Coordinates of C-alpha atoms and ligand atoms in Angstrom, one line a residue:
X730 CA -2.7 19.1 10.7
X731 CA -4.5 17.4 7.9
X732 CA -5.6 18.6 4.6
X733 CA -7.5 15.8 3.1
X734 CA -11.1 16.0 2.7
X735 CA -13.4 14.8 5.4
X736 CA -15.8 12.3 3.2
X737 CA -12.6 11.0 1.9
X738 CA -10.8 10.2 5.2
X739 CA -14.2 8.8 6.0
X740 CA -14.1 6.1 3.2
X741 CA -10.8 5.7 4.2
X742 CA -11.7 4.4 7.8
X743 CA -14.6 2.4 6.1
X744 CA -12.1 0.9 3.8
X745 CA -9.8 -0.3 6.3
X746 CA -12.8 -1.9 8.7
X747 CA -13.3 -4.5 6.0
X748 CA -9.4 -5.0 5.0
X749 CA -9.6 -6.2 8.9
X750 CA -12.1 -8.3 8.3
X751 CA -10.5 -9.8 4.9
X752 CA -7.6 -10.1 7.1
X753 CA -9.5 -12.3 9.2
X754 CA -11.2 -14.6 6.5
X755 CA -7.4 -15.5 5.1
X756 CA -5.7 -16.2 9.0
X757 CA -6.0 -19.6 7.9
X758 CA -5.3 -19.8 4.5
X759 CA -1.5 -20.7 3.6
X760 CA -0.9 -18.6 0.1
X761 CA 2.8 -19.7 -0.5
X762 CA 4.7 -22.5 -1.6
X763 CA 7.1 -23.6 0.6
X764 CA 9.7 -24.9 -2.3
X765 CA 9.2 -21.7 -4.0
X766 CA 10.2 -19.8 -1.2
X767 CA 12.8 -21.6 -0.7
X768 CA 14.0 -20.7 -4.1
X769 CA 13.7 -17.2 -4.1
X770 CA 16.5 -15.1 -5.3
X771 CA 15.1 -12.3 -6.9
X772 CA 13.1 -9.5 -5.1
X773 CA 10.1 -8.2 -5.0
X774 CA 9.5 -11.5 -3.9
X775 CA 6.0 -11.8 -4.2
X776 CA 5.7 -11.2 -7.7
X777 CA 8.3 -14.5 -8.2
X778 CA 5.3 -16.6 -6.2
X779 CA 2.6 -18.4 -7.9
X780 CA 0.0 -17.5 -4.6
X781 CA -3.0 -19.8 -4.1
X782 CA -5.5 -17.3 -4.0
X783 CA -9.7 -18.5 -4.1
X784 CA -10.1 -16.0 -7.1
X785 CA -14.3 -16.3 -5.9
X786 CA -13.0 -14.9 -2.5
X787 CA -11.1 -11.9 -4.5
X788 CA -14.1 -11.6 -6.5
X789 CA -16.4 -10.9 -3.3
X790 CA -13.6 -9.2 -1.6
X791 CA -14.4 -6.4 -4.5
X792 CA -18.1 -6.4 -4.5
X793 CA -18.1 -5.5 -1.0
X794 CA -15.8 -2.9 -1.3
X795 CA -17.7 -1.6 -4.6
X796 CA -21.1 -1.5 -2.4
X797 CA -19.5 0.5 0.4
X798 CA -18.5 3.0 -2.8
X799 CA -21.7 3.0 -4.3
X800 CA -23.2 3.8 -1.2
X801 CA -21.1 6.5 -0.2
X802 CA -20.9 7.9 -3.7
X803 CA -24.1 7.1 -5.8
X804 CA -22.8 9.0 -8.7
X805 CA -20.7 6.0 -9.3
X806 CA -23.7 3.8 -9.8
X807 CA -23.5 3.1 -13.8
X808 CA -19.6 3.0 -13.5
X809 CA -19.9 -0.2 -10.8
X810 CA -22.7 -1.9 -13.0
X811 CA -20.0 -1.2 -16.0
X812 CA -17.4 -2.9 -13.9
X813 CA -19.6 -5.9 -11.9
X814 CA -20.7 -6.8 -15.7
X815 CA -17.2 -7.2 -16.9
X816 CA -15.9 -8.7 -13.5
X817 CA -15.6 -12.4 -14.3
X818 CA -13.6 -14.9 -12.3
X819 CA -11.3 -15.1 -15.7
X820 CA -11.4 -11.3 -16.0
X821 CA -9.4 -11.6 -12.3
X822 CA -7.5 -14.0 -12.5
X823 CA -5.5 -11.3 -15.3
X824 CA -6.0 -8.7 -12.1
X825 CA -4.4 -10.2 -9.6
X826 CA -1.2 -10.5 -11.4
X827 CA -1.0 -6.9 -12.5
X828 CA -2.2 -5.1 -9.3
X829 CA 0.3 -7.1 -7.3
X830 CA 3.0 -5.5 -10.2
X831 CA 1.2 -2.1 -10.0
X832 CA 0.5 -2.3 -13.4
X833 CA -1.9 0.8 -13.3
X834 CA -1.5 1.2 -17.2
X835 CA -3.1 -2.0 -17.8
X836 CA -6.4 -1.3 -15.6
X837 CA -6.8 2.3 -17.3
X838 CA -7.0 0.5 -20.5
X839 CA -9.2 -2.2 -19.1
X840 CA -11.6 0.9 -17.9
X841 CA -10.9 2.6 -21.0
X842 CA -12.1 -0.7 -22.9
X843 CA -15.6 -0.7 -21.1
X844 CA -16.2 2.9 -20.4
X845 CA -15.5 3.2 -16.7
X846 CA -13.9 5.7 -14.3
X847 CA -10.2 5.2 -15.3
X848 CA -9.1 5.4 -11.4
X849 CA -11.9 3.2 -10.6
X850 CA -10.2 -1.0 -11.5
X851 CA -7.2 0.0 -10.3
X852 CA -8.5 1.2 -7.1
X853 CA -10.6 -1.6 -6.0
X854 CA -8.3 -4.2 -7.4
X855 CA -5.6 -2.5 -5.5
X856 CA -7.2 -2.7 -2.2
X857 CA -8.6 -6.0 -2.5
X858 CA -5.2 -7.3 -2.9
X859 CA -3.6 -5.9 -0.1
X860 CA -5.1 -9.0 2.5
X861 CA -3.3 -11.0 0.0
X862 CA 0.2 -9.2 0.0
X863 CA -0.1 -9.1 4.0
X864 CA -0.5 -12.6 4.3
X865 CA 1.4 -14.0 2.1
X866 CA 4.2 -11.2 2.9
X867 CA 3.9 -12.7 6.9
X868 CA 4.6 -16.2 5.3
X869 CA 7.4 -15.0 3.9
X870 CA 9.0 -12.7 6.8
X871 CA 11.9 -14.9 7.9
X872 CA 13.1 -15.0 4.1
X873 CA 12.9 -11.5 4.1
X874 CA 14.8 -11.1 7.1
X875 CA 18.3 -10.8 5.5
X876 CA 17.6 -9.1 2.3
X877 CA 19.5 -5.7 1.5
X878 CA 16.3 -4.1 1.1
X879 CA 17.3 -0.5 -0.2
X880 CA 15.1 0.9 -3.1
X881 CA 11.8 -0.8 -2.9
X882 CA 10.1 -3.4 -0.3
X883 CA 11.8 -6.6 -0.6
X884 CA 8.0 -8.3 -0.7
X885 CA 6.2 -6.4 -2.9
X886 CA 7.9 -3.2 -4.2
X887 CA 6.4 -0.4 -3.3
X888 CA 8.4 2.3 -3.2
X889 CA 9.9 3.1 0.6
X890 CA 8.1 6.6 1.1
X891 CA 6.7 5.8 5.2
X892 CA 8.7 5.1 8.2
X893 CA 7.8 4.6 11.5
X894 CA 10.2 5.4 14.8
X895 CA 9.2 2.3 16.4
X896 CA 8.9 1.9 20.6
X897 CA 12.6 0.7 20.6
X898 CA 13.1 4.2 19.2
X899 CA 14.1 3.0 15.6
X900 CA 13.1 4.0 12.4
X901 CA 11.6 1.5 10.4
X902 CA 10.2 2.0 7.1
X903 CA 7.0 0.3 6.9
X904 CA 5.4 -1.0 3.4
X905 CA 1.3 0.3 3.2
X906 CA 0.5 -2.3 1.1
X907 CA 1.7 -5.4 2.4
X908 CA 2.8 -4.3 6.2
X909 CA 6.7 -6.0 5.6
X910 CA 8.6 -3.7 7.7
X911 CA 12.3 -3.0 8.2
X912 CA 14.8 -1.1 10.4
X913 CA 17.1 1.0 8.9
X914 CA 19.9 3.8 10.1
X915 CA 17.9 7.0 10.4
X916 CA 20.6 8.8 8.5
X917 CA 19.9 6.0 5.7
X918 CA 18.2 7.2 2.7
X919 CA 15.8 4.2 1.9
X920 CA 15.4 4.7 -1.7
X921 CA 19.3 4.8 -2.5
X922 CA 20.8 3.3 0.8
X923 CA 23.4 6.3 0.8
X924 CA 25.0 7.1 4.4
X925 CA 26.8 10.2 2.7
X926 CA 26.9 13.0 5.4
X927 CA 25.0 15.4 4.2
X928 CA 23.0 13.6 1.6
X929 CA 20.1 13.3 3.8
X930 CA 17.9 16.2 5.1
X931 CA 15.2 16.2 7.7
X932 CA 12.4 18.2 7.0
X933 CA 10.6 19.4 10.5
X934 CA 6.5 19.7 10.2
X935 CA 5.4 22.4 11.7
X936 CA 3.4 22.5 15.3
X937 CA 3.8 18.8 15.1
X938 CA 6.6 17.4 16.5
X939 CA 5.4 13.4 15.8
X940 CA 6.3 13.6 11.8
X941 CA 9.6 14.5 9.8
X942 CA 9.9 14.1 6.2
X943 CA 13.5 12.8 5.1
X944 CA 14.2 13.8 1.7
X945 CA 17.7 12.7 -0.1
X946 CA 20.1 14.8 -2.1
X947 CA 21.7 11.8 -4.1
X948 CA 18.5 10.3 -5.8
X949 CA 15.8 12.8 -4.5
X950 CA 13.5 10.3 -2.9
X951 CA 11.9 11.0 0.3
X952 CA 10.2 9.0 3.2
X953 CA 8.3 10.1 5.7
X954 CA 8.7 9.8 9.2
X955 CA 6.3 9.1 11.9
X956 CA 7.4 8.6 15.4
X957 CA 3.9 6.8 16.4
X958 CA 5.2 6.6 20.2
X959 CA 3.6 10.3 20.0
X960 CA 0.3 9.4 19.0
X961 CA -2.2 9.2 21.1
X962 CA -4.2 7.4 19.0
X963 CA -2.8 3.6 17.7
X964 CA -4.0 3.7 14.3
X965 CA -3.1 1.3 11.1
X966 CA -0.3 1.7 9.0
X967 CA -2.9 2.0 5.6
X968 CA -4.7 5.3 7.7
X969 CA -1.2 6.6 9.2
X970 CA -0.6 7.0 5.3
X971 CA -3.1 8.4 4.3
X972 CA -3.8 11.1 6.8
X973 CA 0.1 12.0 6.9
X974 CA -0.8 12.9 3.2
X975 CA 0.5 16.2 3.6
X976 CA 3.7 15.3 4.2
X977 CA 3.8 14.1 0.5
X978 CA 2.9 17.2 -0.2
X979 CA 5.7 19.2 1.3
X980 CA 8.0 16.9 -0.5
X981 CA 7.0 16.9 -3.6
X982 CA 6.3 21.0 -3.6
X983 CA 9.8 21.2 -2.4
X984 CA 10.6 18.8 -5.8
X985 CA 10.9 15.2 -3.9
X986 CA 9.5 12.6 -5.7
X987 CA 9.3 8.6 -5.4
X988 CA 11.0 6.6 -7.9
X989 CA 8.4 5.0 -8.9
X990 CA 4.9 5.2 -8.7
X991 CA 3.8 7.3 -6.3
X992 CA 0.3 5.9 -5.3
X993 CA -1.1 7.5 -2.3
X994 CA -5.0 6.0 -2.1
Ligands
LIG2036 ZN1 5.3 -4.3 0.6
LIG2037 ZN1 18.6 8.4 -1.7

């Protein structure tokens, strides 16, 4: 079952070929301090971390990805000149801070301020920061390790809405943006941590026995479920997202909703 657009699942695949080879460019790099790790205490975590990022690197990371748009959507062309023109290193070095906060207001006002698609800076700044979150997230893992994570990843916030059932048969909820992942009870809700019998209700997809949705009666969040030990196909977490899109759906038309922001690109 999948409902989303063809061209769109398309970009999608295209999109995640060069996250892997972002990935690769930043194996090397270390993006966190060591004392400031040490002296986390507050979570998100990432957002706490001055990251040593090559803003240049950033910078290219988005003209590639704004070259694979233009090519698959030319009627973007005068929106990407818009943006490359008002893309300057000190121009990003204000983005990186907000898209690691999610601060999608400030990059509708930034397009607003220069006359460009208004999903457009938030969507490229988004995914040209994810490398970023995934590294420095990997840094960070062992620190991570103990945190009470309910409500939102403990690395970078987003809200919990995907789980995996992993090969030891446990669900673990799985952040999209930076990869930190976590096991939790299955009768857990992972937005509001309540055990309650009761509170939590599976959802069953129909004719496909590899995804549940788990929606909770206390705070009304839901997660979705994926038991990837039924897919034939090993496919990233990022894609796993976005084709299970219609689980989102079935939530949120059967009034589930994410606490916060409920970005599904
Ligand atoms: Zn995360
Ligand atoms: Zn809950």
């Amino acid at each position: 079952m999948n409902v989303i657009n063809k061209d769109y699942q398309q970009l999608q695949e295209q999109i995640q070929l060069l996250s892997d080879k972002w990935n690769q460019q930043l194996q090397e790099d270390k993006l966190t301090d060591s004392e400031q790790v040490a002296a986390i205490t507050k979570y998100p975590a990432l957002s706490q971390l001055q990251l040593s990022v090559d803003l240049e690197q950033y910078h290219r990371f988005i003209e590639e990805l704004l070259l694979l748009l233009g090519e698959t959507q030319p009627s973007l062309e005068s929106d990407i000149k818009a943006l490359k023109k008002n893309m300057t290193t000190e121009v990003l070095g204000q983005w990186f801070p907000e898209a690691i906060t999610v601060n999608q207001a400030f990059f509708e006002t930034f397009a607003e301020n220069h006359q460009i698609a208004s999903w457009l800076p938030y969507f490229v700044a988004e995914h040209a920061i994810r490398p970023y979150l995934q590294k420095a997230a990997s840094e960070i893992k062992e620190e991570l390790r103990d945190v009470d994570v309910s409500g939102g990843c403990p690395a970078c916030g987003e809200a919990p809405r995907l789980a995996i059932i992993n090969k030891k048969g446990k669900k673990e909820v799985t952040c999209p943006r930076c990869l930190h992942a976590w096991e939790v009870k299955k009768i857990k809700c992972a937005h509001c941590g309540s055990e309650e019998p009761g509170k939590l209700e599976i959802i069953k997809v129909e004719k496909d026995d590899s995804a549940e949705v788990h929606v909770c009666h206390e705070c009304n969040g839901y997660t979705k479920v994926i038991d990837v030990r039924k897919k034939i196909k090993k496919e990233s977490i990022a894609l796993i997202d976005i084709k299970s899109i219609h689980l989102d759906f079935i939530a949120q038309e059967n009034g589930y909703g994410v606490s916060e922001h409920s970005d599904v690109n």
